[in-house]
Coordinates of C-alpha atoms in Angstrom, one line a residue:
Chain A
M1 CA 1.8 -29.8 -20.8
I2 CA 3.9 -29.2 -17.6
D3 CA 1.9 -30.2 -14.7
L4 CA 2.0 -27.5 -12.1
S5 CA 0.0 -28.9 -9.3
V6 CA 1.3 -29.6 -5.9
Q7 CA 0.0 -31.6 -2.7
L8 CA 0.9 -30.1 0.8
G9 CA -0.5 -32.7 3.2
R10 CA -4.0 -32.5 2.5
L11 CA -3.8 -29.5 0.7
H12 CA -4.0 -29.7 -3.3
L13 CA -2.9 -26.5 -5.4
R14 CA -3.4 -26.3 -9.1
N15 CA -0.1 -24.4 -8.9
P16 CA 2.3 -23.3 -6.5
I17 CA 2.2 -19.4 -6.3
L18 CA 0.2 -18.1 -4.1
V19 CA -0.4 -14.5 -2.7
A20 CA 0.6 -13.8 0.9
S21 CA -1.4 -12.7 3.4
G22 CA -1.4 -8.8 4.2
T23 CA 0.0 -8.0 0.9
A24 CA -3.1 -8.1 -1.1
G25 CA -5.9 -7.0 0.9
Y26 CA -9.1 -9.2 0.8
G27 CA -9.2 -9.8 -3.1
R28 CA -10.8 -6.5 -4.3
E29 CA -7.8 -4.3 -4.2
L30 CA -5.8 -6.2 -6.6
A31 CA -8.7 -6.9 -8.9
D32 CA -7.6 -4.7 -11.6
Y33 CA -4.2 -6.6 -11.5
V34 CA -4.5 -10.1 -10.6
D35 CA -6.3 -12.8 -12.5
M36 CA -7.7 -14.8 -9.6
A37 CA -8.3 -17.7 -12.3
L38 CA -4.7 -18.4 -12.6
L39 CA -3.6 -18.0 -9.0
G40 CA -2.8 -21.2 -7.3
G41 CA -4.1 -19.6 -4.1
F42 CA -5.3 -16.2 -2.5
I43 CA -4.6 -15.3 1.4
P44 CA -6.5 -12.7 2.3
K45 CA -4.9 -10.1 5.2
T46 CA -5.0 -11.5 8.9
V47 CA -8.5 -11.6 10.6
T48 CA -9.0 -11.2 14.3
R49 CA -11.8 -11.6 16.8
H50 CA -12.2 -8.3 17.6
P51 CA -11.4 -5.0 15.2
R52 CA -8.2 -3.8 15.5
P53 CA -7.3 -0.2 14.5
G54 CA -3.9 -1.0 13.6
N55 CA -0.2 1.0 14.6
P56 CA 0.3 4.5 14.6
P57 CA 2.0 5.8 11.2
P58 CA 4.3 5.8 9.9
R59 CA 3.5 2.2 9.5
T60 CA 6.3 1.5 6.5
V61 CA 9.6 2.5 5.8
E62 CA 11.8 1.4 2.7
T63 CA 15.1 0.4 3.4
A64 CA 17.9 -1.2 1.3
C65 CA 16.0 -3.5 -1.5
G66 CA 13.4 -3.8 1.5
L67 CA 10.5 -2.8 3.1
L68 CA 10.2 -2.2 7.0
N69 CA 6.6 -2.3 8.3
A70 CA 4.5 -2.2 11.5
I71 CA 0.9 -2.4 10.5
G72 CA -0.1 -4.0 13.2
L73 CA -2.8 -6.3 12.0
D74 CA -5.3 -3.4 11.2
N75 CA -8.5 -5.2 10.2
D76 CA -12.0 -4.8 10.9
G77 CA -12.7 -7.9 13.1
W78 CA -14.3 -11.1 12.6
D79 CA -18.1 -10.5 12.5
Y80 CA -17.2 -7.8 9.4
F81 CA -15.0 -10.2 8.0
W82 CA -17.5 -12.7 7.4
Q83 CA -20.2 -10.1 6.7
H84 CA -18.3 -8.0 4.2
H85 CA -15.0 -9.7 2.6
W86 CA -16.3 -13.3 2.8
P87 CA -19.3 -13.4 0.4
H88 CA -16.8 -11.8 -2.3
L89 CA -14.0 -14.1 -1.3
Q90 CA -16.4 -16.9 -1.9
T91 CA -16.7 -16.2 -5.8
L92 CA -12.8 -15.7 -6.2
P93 CA -12.2 -18.7 -8.8
T94 CA -9.1 -19.6 -6.9
A95 CA -8.1 -21.3 -3.9
V96 CA -8.9 -19.0 -0.7
I97 CA -6.8 -19.9 2.2
L98 CA -7.8 -18.0 5.4
N99 CA -5.4 -16.3 7.7
I100 CA -6.4 -15.8 11.5
A101 CA -4.7 -14.3 14.6
G102 CA -5.6 -14.8 18.0
K103 CA -4.5 -12.5 21.1
S104 CA -4.0 -16.1 23.0
E105 CA -4.4 -19.9 22.7
D106 CA -8.5 -19.9 23.4
E107 CA -8.7 -17.3 20.8
F108 CA -6.9 -19.0 18.1
V109 CA -9.1 -22.0 18.8
E110 CA -12.4 -20.1 19.2
L111 CA -11.6 -18.4 15.8
A112 CA -11.0 -22.2 14.2
A113 CA -13.7 -23.8 15.4
D114 CA -15.7 -20.7 13.8
V115 CA -14.0 -21.2 10.6
A116 CA -15.0 -25.2 10.6
R117 CA -18.6 -23.7 10.9
R118 CA -18.9 -20.9 8.7
G119 CA -15.7 -21.4 6.2
V120 CA -17.5 -23.7 3.4
G121 CA -15.3 -23.6 0.6
L122 CA -12.2 -22.6 1.8
A123 CA -9.2 -24.4 0.8
A124 CA -7.2 -24.4 4.2
L125 CA -6.3 -22.0 7.2
E126 CA -3.4 -20.4 8.0
L127 CA -2.4 -19.7 11.4
N128 CA -0.4 -16.4 11.7
L129 CA 1.4 -17.5 14.5
S130 CA 4.0 -14.9 13.5
C131 CA 3.1 -11.3 13.4
P132 CA 6.2 -9.4 15.2
N133 CA 4.4 -5.8 15.5
V134 CA 1.7 -6.5 18.1
A135 CA 2.3 -4.6 21.3
G136 CA 1.9 -8.2 24.1
G137 CA 3.2 -10.2 21.2
L138 CA 1.3 -12.3 18.6
D139 CA 4.5 -14.3 17.9
F140 CA 3.4 -17.5 19.5
A141 CA 5.9 -19.5 16.9
T142 CA 8.7 -18.3 19.0
D143 CA 8.1 -21.2 21.4
A144 CA 8.3 -24.6 20.1
E145 CA 5.5 -26.1 22.9
R146 CA 2.7 -23.3 22.1
T147 CA 2.9 -23.7 18.6
R148 CA 2.4 -27.9 19.1
R149 CA -0.5 -26.7 21.4
I150 CA -2.0 -24.0 19.3
V151 CA -1.8 -26.2 16.2
R152 CA -3.1 -29.5 17.9
R153 CA -6.2 -27.7 19.5
C154 CA -7.1 -25.8 16.2
R155 CA -6.6 -29.0 14.1
E156 CA -9.0 -30.7 17.0
V157 CA -12.2 -28.1 16.4
C158 CA -11.4 -27.8 12.6
P159 CA -10.7 -31.3 11.5
N160 CA -11.2 -31.0 7.8
L161 CA -9.6 -28.2 6.7
P162 CA -5.9 -28.2 6.0
L163 CA -3.8 -26.3 8.5
I164 CA -0.8 -24.3 7.8
A165 CA 1.4 -22.7 10.6
K166 CA 2.9 -19.5 9.4
L167 CA 6.3 -19.0 11.4
T168 CA 8.5 -16.4 12.3
P169 CA 12.3 -16.5 11.4
N170 CA 13.3 -14.7 14.5
V171 CA 14.0 -17.8 16.6
T172 CA 17.5 -19.7 16.9
D173 CA 16.3 -22.7 14.9
I174 CA 13.0 -22.6 13.0
T175 CA 13.5 -26.4 12.4
V176 CA 12.3 -27.3 16.1
I177 CA 9.2 -24.8 15.4
A178 CA 8.3 -26.5 12.5
A179 CA 8.7 -29.9 14.1
A180 CA 6.3 -28.5 16.7
A181 CA 3.8 -27.5 14.2
A182 CA 4.0 -31.1 12.5
E183 CA 3.7 -32.8 15.6
G184 CA 0.6 -30.5 16.3
G185 CA -1.1 -32.0 12.9
A186 CA -0.4 -29.0 10.5
D187 CA -0.2 -30.0 6.9
A188 CA 2.0 -27.4 6.0
V189 CA 4.2 -24.3 7.2
S190 CA 4.6 -20.9 5.8
A191 CA 8.2 -19.9 6.2
V192 CA 9.2 -16.9 6.8
N193 CA 7.1 -13.9 8.3
T194 CA 9.2 -11.0 8.5
Y195 CA 12.5 -10.4 10.3
L196 CA 12.7 -7.9 13.6
G197 CA 14.3 -4.6 12.4
M198 CA 14.1 -1.3 12.9
A199 CA 15.2 2.2 11.1
I200 CA 16.3 5.7 12.7
D201 CA 16.3 9.3 11.8
W202 CA 19.5 10.2 13.8
R203 CA 19.3 13.7 12.7
Q204 CA 15.9 13.8 14.7
R205 CA 17.1 11.1 16.9
R206 CA 13.6 9.1 16.4
P207 CA 12.7 5.9 15.4
R208 CA 11.0 6.1 11.5
L209 CA 8.3 3.9 12.3
G210 CA 5.3 4.6 15.0
N211 CA 6.0 1.5 16.3
V212 CA 9.7 1.8 16.7
T213 CA 10.4 -1.6 15.7
G214 CA 8.8 -3.5 12.5
G215 CA 9.3 -6.6 10.1
L216 CA 11.6 -6.5 7.5
S217 CA 10.5 -8.1 4.0
G218 CA 11.2 -7.9 0.3
P219 CA 14.5 -9.1 -1.8
A220 CA 16.4 -7.9 1.0
I221 CA 15.4 -11.0 3.0
K222 CA 15.2 -13.4 0.3
P223 CA 18.5 -15.5 1.2
L224 CA 17.6 -15.7 4.6
A225 CA 14.1 -17.0 3.9
L226 CA 15.5 -19.0 1.4
R227 CA 18.2 -20.9 4.1
A228 CA 15.0 -21.2 6.5
V229 CA 12.9 -23.0 3.7
W230 CA 15.9 -25.2 3.0
A231 CA 16.5 -26.1 6.8
I232 CA 13.2 -27.3 7.5
A233 CA 13.0 -29.0 3.8
R234 CA 16.1 -31.0 3.9
R235 CA 14.8 -32.6 7.1
R236 CA 11.6 -33.6 5.4
I237 CA 9.9 -32.2 8.7
I238 CA 6.8 -31.0 6.8
P239 CA 5.8 -29.4 3.5
V240 CA 7.0 -25.9 3.3
I241 CA 5.5 -22.8 1.5
G242 CA 8.2 -20.6 0.9
V243 CA 7.7 -16.7 1.6
G244 CA 10.3 -13.8 1.7
G245 CA 11.4 -11.4 -1.0
I246 CA 9.9 -13.6 -3.9
A247 CA 9.8 -11.4 -6.8
T248 CA 11.2 -13.4 -9.8
M249 CA 11.2 -16.5 -11.5
D250 CA 14.5 -17.3 -10.7
D251 CA 13.5 -16.7 -6.8
V252 CA 10.6 -19.2 -7.3
M253 CA 12.7 -21.8 -8.7
E254 CA 15.3 -21.4 -6.1
F255 CA 12.6 -22.0 -3.2
L256 CA 11.2 -24.9 -5.2
V257 CA 14.9 -26.6 -5.6
A258 CA 15.4 -25.8 -2.1
G259 CA 12.4 -27.7 -1.0
A260 CA 9.4 -25.4 -0.8
S261 CA 6.4 -27.1 -2.1
A262 CA 4.8 -23.7 -2.6
V263 CA 5.8 -20.4 -2.7
Q264 CA 3.7 -16.9 -1.5
I265 CA 4.5 -13.7 -3.3
G266 CA 4.2 -10.7 -0.8
T267 CA 5.9 -7.4 -0.9
A268 CA 6.4 -7.5 -4.7
N269 CA 2.7 -7.0 -5.1
F270 CA 2.9 -3.9 -3.7
Y271 CA 5.6 -2.5 -6.4
D272 CA 4.3 -5.0 -9.5
P273 CA 0.8 -5.9 -8.5
S274 CA 0.6 -8.1 -11.6
V275 CA 3.5 -10.2 -10.7
A276 CA 2.1 -13.3 -9.3
C277 CA 0.2 -13.8 -12.6
R278 CA 3.1 -13.4 -14.9
L279 CA 5.3 -16.0 -12.6
I280 CA 2.6 -18.5 -13.2
Q281 CA 2.4 -18.0 -16.8
D282 CA 6.5 -18.1 -17.2
L283 CA 6.6 -21.3 -14.7
P284 CA 6.1 -23.9 -17.2
A285 CA 8.8 -22.7 -19.2
A286 CA 11.4 -22.5 -16.2
I287 CA 10.3 -26.2 -15.1
A288 CA 11.1 -27.4 -18.9
Q289 CA 14.3 -26.1 -18.4
L290 CA 15.0 -28.6 -15.9
G291 CA 14.3 -31.7 -18.1
T292 CA 10.8 -32.5 -16.3
S293 CA 7.0 -31.9 -16.8
R294 CA 5.9 -31.8 -13.2
V295 CA 6.7 -29.0 -10.8
R296 CA 6.7 -31.9 -8.1
D297 CA 9.9 -33.2 -9.5
V298 CA 11.8 -30.0 -9.0
I299 CA 10.8 -29.3 -5.3
G300 CA 13.8 -30.2 -2.9
T301 CA 16.2 -31.4 -5.5
L302 CA 18.9 -29.3 -4.3
Q303 CA 22.3 -31.2 -4.8
T304 CA 24.7 -30.3 -2.1
P305 CA 28.4 -31.3 -1.2
E306 CA 28.5 -34.6 0.7
Chain B
M1 CA -9.0 0.2 -15.6
P2 CA -5.7 0.7 -13.9
H3 CA -2.8 -1.3 -14.8
L4 CA 1.2 -1.8 -14.4
R5 CA 2.5 -0.1 -17.7
H6 CA 5.8 0.3 -18.9
V7 CA 5.8 3.9 -19.7
R8 CA 8.3 6.4 -21.7
I9 CA 9.4 9.3 -20.7
V10 CA 8.8 12.0 -23.2
S11 CA 10.7 15.1 -21.6
Q12 CA 12.1 15.8 -18.1
E13 CA 11.9 19.6 -17.6
K14 CA 13.6 22.0 -14.6
L15 CA 10.9 24.1 -13.5
A16 CA 12.6 25.6 -10.1
E17 CA 14.9 24.8 -7.9
R18 CA 15.0 21.1 -7.4
T19 CA 11.5 20.8 -9.1
Y20 CA 11.0 18.9 -12.5
R21 CA 8.3 18.1 -14.9
L22 CA 8.4 14.9 -16.1
R23 CA 6.2 14.3 -19.2
L24 CA 4.9 10.8 -19.8
I25 CA 3.3 9.1 -22.7
C26 CA 0.0 7.0 -21.4
P27 CA -3.2 7.6 -23.6
E28 CA -5.2 4.9 -21.6
I29 CA -4.2 6.7 -17.9
A30 CA -4.5 10.3 -19.8
R31 CA -7.9 9.8 -20.9
V32 CA -9.2 8.4 -17.5
I33 CA -7.6 10.3 -14.8
L34 CA -9.1 13.4 -13.0
P35 CA -7.6 16.2 -10.8
G36 CA -6.6 15.0 -7.5
Q37 CA -5.9 11.5 -8.8
F38 CA -2.5 10.2 -8.6
L39 CA -0.2 7.5 -10.1
M40 CA 2.6 5.4 -8.6
L41 CA 5.8 5.6 -10.7
R42 CA 9.0 3.3 -10.1
L43 CA 12.0 3.1 -11.8
A44 CA 12.5 0.1 -13.8
G45 CA 15.2 -2.7 -13.5
T46 CA 16.4 -1.9 -9.8
N47 CA 15.3 -2.8 -6.5
D48 CA 17.0 0.0 -4.8
P49 CA 14.9 2.1 -4.5
L50 CA 12.3 -0.7 -4.2
L51 CA 8.5 0.9 -3.9
G52 CA 6.9 2.8 -6.2
R53 CA 6.1 6.5 -5.3
P54 CA 2.8 8.3 -5.7
F55 CA 2.8 11.6 -7.5
A56 CA -0.3 13.7 -8.3
L57 CA -1.4 14.5 -11.9
Y58 CA -0.4 17.9 -12.8
D59 CA -1.9 17.9 -15.8
T60 CA -2.7 16.1 -19.0
W61 CA -1.1 16.9 -22.5
G62 CA -2.1 16.2 -26.2
D63 CA -3.7 18.1 -28.8
D64 CA -7.2 17.5 -28.1
S65 CA -8.2 17.4 -24.3
S66 CA -11.0 14.9 -25.0
S67 CA -8.1 12.4 -25.7
P68 CA -4.9 13.3 -24.6
L69 CA -1.8 11.4 -25.0
G70 CA -0.3 11.4 -21.7
V71 CA 0.6 13.1 -18.1
D72 CA 2.5 15.6 -16.9
I73 CA 3.7 15.5 -13.1
V74 CA 5.8 17.7 -11.1
Y75 CA 8.0 16.6 -8.2
L76 CA 10.5 18.1 -5.7
V77 CA 13.9 16.3 -5.5
V78 CA 13.3 15.0 -1.9
G79 CA 15.1 11.4 -1.3
S80 CA 16.6 8.7 -3.1
M81 CA 14.0 7.9 -5.5
T82 CA 13.6 11.3 -7.0
S83 CA 17.0 12.3 -7.1
R84 CA 17.5 9.4 -9.4
L85 CA 14.3 10.0 -11.3
C86 CA 15.4 13.5 -12.0
T87 CA 18.6 12.1 -14.0
V88 CA 16.6 9.7 -16.0
P89 CA 16.9 10.4 -19.7
A90 CA 14.2 11.1 -22.1
G91 CA 12.9 8.1 -23.9
S92 CA 13.5 5.9 -21.0
V93 CA 11.0 3.9 -19.3
V94 CA 9.2 4.1 -16.1
E95 CA 6.9 1.6 -14.2
V96 CA 3.5 3.4 -13.6
W97 CA 0.2 2.1 -12.5
G98 CA -2.8 4.6 -11.9
P99 CA -5.2 6.1 -12.0
L100 CA -5.5 6.0 -8.1
G101 CA -7.3 7.6 -5.4
R102 CA -10.4 9.6 -5.6
P103 CA -10.6 13.4 -7.4
L104 CA -10.8 16.5 -6.1
P105 CA -14.3 17.6 -5.1
A106 CA -16.5 19.0 -8.1
F107 CA -18.7 21.7 -7.5
S108 CA -21.5 23.5 -9.5
E109 CA -22.2 26.9 -10.3
L110 CA -19.9 28.4 -7.8
E111 CA -18.8 32.0 -7.3
Q112 CA -15.2 31.5 -6.0
V113 CA -12.9 28.6 -4.9
V114 CA -9.8 29.0 -2.8
L115 CA -6.7 26.9 -3.2
V116 CA -4.4 26.7 -0.8
A117 CA -0.8 25.3 -1.6
G118 CA 2.5 24.9 0.5
G119 CA 5.8 23.9 -1.5
I120 CA 5.2 21.4 -4.0
G121 CA 1.5 20.7 -2.5
Q122 CA 0.6 22.9 -5.6
T123 CA 1.0 20.4 -8.4
P124 CA -2.7 18.8 -8.3
F125 CA -3.9 22.2 -8.7
V126 CA -3.1 23.0 -12.6
A127 CA -5.4 20.5 -13.7
Y128 CA -7.9 21.1 -11.2
T129 CA -8.0 24.8 -11.9
H130 CA -8.8 24.3 -15.7
W131 CA -11.3 21.7 -14.0
L132 CA -13.1 24.2 -12.1
L133 CA -13.2 26.8 -14.7
G134 CA -14.0 24.6 -17.5
S135 CA -11.1 25.3 -19.5
R136 CA -10.1 21.6 -19.7
G137 CA -12.1 18.4 -19.7
Y138 CA -10.8 15.5 -18.0
G139 CA -11.9 11.8 -17.7
G140 CA -13.4 11.9 -21.5
Q141 CA -15.9 14.3 -20.3
A142 CA -16.4 17.7 -21.7
A143 CA -14.8 20.9 -20.0
R144 CA -17.8 22.3 -17.8
P145 CA -17.6 25.6 -15.8
Q146 CA -18.2 24.7 -12.1
A147 CA -17.0 28.1 -10.5
R148 CA -16.5 31.5 -11.9
R149 CA -13.1 32.4 -9.9
V150 CA -10.2 30.3 -9.1
L151 CA -7.8 32.0 -6.2
L152 CA -4.5 30.3 -5.7
Y153 CA -2.7 31.0 -2.3
Y154 CA 0.7 29.6 -3.1
G155 CA 3.3 29.2 -0.4
V156 CA 7.2 28.6 -0.7
R157 CA 10.2 29.0 1.3
T158 CA 11.7 31.0 -1.2
A159 CA 11.1 32.4 -4.5
A160 CA 13.5 30.2 -6.5
R161 CA 11.2 27.4 -5.3
L162 CA 7.9 28.7 -7.2
A163 CA 7.2 26.0 -10.0
G164 CA 4.4 26.6 -12.8
L165 CA 3.4 30.1 -12.0
T166 CA 2.6 30.5 -16.2
D167 CA 0.7 27.2 -16.1
F168 CA -1.6 28.5 -13.4
Q169 CA -2.2 32.0 -15.3
T170 CA -2.9 29.8 -18.5
A171 CA -5.3 27.8 -16.6
G172 CA -7.0 31.0 -15.2
A173 CA -6.1 31.0 -11.5
Q174 CA -5.7 34.4 -9.5
L175 CA -2.3 34.1 -7.7
Y176 CA -1.8 35.0 -4.0
L177 CA 1.9 34.1 -3.3
A178 CA 3.9 33.8 -0.2
S179 CA 7.6 33.2 0.8
D180 CA 9.0 32.5 4.1
D181 CA 12.1 34.7 3.4
G182 CA 9.9 37.6 1.9
S183 CA 11.7 37.0 -1.7
V184 CA 8.4 36.8 -3.5
G185 CA 4.5 37.5 -2.4
W186 CA 3.4 38.3 1.1
H187 CA 6.6 38.1 3.6
G188 CA 5.7 35.1 5.6
S189 CA 3.3 31.9 5.5
I190 CA 0.6 31.4 3.1
L191 CA -1.8 30.6 6.1
D192 CA -0.9 34.2 7.7
R193 CA -2.1 35.7 4.3
L194 CA -5.1 33.4 3.9
Q195 CA -6.1 34.6 7.5
A196 CA -5.6 38.2 7.0
E197 CA -7.2 38.7 3.4
Q198 CA -10.2 36.0 4.2
P199 CA -11.0 35.3 0.8
A200 CA -14.8 33.7 0.2
G201 CA -15.4 30.5 -1.1
P202 CA -14.7 26.8 0.0
L203 CA -11.0 26.0 0.6
I204 CA -8.9 23.3 -0.9
G205 CA -5.6 22.6 0.5
C206 CA -2.6 20.6 -0.2
G207 CA 1.1 21.0 1.1
P208 CA 2.7 20.0 4.2
E209 CA 1.0 18.5 7.1
P210 CA 1.3 21.4 9.5
M211 CA -0.2 23.6 7.0
L212 CA -3.0 21.7 6.2
K213 CA -3.6 21.2 9.9
A214 CA -3.9 24.7 10.4
L215 CA -6.2 25.4 7.4
A216 CA -8.5 22.8 8.4
R217 CA -8.5 24.6 12.3
L218 CA -8.9 27.6 10.3
A219 CA -11.7 26.5 8.2
R220 CA -13.6 25.2 11.2
Q221 CA -13.4 28.5 12.8
W222 CA -15.0 30.1 9.6
Q223 CA -17.2 27.5 9.6
R224 CA -16.2 27.1 5.9
P225 CA -16.1 24.0 3.6
C226 CA -12.6 22.8 3.5
W227 CA -11.0 19.9 1.9
V228 CA -7.3 18.7 2.2
S229 CA -5.3 16.7 0.0
L230 CA -3.0 14.3 1.8
E231 CA 0.6 12.6 1.4
T232 CA 1.4 9.7 3.5
P233 CA 4.0 7.2 3.0
M234 CA 2.7 4.8 0.9
A235 CA 4.0 1.0 -0.4
C236 CA 1.4 0.1 -3.0
G237 CA -1.2 3.1 -3.8
I238 CA -3.6 0.4 -4.5
G239 CA -5.2 -0.4 -1.0
A240 CA -3.6 -3.3 -0.3
C241 CA -0.8 -2.7 2.2
F242 CA -2.6 -0.5 4.8
S243 CA 0.5 1.8 5.2
C244 CA -0.9 5.3 4.2
V245 CA -3.5 5.6 7.0
T246 CA -4.5 8.6 8.5
R247 CA -7.1 9.4 11.3
I248 CA -10.7 9.8 9.7
G249 CA -13.8 10.8 11.9
T250 CA -16.4 8.2 12.2
A251 CA -19.8 7.9 13.7
H252 CA -18.4 7.3 17.1
N253 CA -14.9 8.5 17.1
W254 CA -12.3 8.1 14.2
D255 CA -10.7 5.1 12.3
Y256 CA -7.7 4.7 10.3
R257 CA -8.7 5.4 6.7
R258 CA -6.3 4.4 3.7
V259 CA -5.3 7.8 2.1
C260 CA -4.7 6.1 -1.2
V261 CA -8.1 4.3 -1.9
D262 CA -10.6 6.6 0.6
G263 CA -8.6 10.0 -0.6
P264 CA -6.0 11.2 -0.9
T265 CA -8.6 14.4 -0.3
F266 CA -10.7 14.3 2.6
E267 CA -13.1 16.6 4.3
A268 CA -11.1 18.4 6.5
A269 CA -13.7 18.5 9.0
L270 CA -13.5 15.0 9.3
W271 CA -9.5 14.8 9.4
H272 CA -9.1 13.6 13.2
D273 CA -5.2 14.8 13.2
A274 CA -5.9 18.2 12.7
F275 CA -7.8 18.4 15.8
S276 CA -6.1 16.2 18.5
E277 CA -2.5 15.1 18.9
Q278 CA -1.5 11.8 17.5
G279 CA -1.8 8.9 20.2
S280 CA -3.7 11.0 22.5
D281 CA -6.8 8.9 22.1
A282 CA -8.0 5.6 21.2
P283 CA -11.1 4.6 19.0
L284 CA -14.1 3.5 20.8
G285 CA -14.6 0.0 20.6
S286 CA -10.9 -0.6 19.8
T287 CA -9.2 -3.5 21.4
G288 CA -6.6 -0.9 22.9
A289 CA -3.9 -2.3 20.8

């Protein structure tokens, strides 16, 4: 019997495989493909204070082994979420981690305080500090001091829920931001959100995305995300949830060995909607291959030259 | 219940210039799919192309329409995925999930329905013609006539692109053709022909976006019921990615709706993009973002 459970600060998960925010809707969309009773956790699409129509289409374009997106946090807002999505999410037999984005520090704090009141049964709160596709910029996690302040203030108003900061890779040194999140009181960081990129139709001399630029995800960014996770994990700054192009058992194991305590499956849900459950079913055999019976014994065991 | 399946290709047949019919064995999907619904299809064993692509049901196949063995899709080679797909030999496996989206509108005891297709947009209309005329049943239901006549207005660039005419004739559609270069049918756009002949009955369109916008405006002018079946860039097909949105009218103004789950067929009168230019107005109550 392989013990798949992992601990990230105050967050306990029965297994380390989660479904990433923005890649599985609000739980109903993947119902035919994903057995929620197997998932380590489910993270619904980012919720904001006010409804947001999102960016003009085209919102996605495929690039080499990757997906460039600029959805723009399309969602029906806070009140709608609690009325229409939360009652369903509450029934899911898995750890539900709410993902929120504020337009300002104060709005993050306002939302986090409301989560503390209404989010009975939530497993954790993930702060989306890193959406690259919103005019005016919601990528707070490009600045260590803002990251620290937002995390600290959210922790103050929502003290009983494990807190996860989702970080952008579009920075010079992600370990500095991860350290700021740790100092602010986060239990873990999710690393990484998408890499800024663009695609151009040169014949028309036009960008291929309605938003001009977007965020790159999928297998194309996996080595980049893996490096970012390892950079944070090797310094033992804070528990890391690895995310970025994870689609196969090898990908999962690489991230665990690099030091991720859990992983999120993102873009792969789009082209292989049942992938997360398959990976969970295959995980024990992969762990056993390393001669151990606990996932925890695999995390951060990368051996590098002296 | 839709699921990801590894599905075997029975055959690939060239129907017209750059146009192929792919026959798949997938009885579970074939038994439940309705005209106007679609499948996501992805090449197995590669990350480039990465994503699945949506393909409309062309028709189900099998000895008995109440328990068909599989589905046909018909596609035009336009990009990296379809240019590889047309080289995949019979016996190979592709990844398929579906059926997805909502079916084309059903009617009862209608005199005449007018289908308007542009380019590869004819593909949903073979099964739809069978369904409307009651010559074939879908979704496990017995065939039932919904209309007495189906007219297909079908426009192409050139005669070499006409695909599936015998299938439409077998289904019982009356064909009205047009071509941009005059090589077949009316010389000009299919909308010009439609406007000149003004056939009676509800209009259902599928094809290039400019054609569908013109159709929606024409239907408004004629005060005629009209539906348009849209195709937009889609990553997942199941409502998870929020890529494939189009602007649909609401009680207040408009909102983005996902073509994969709320469509692909919409009432043309609600299709905001047909009646205003993209980005020219913001929805009421938006945050301006």
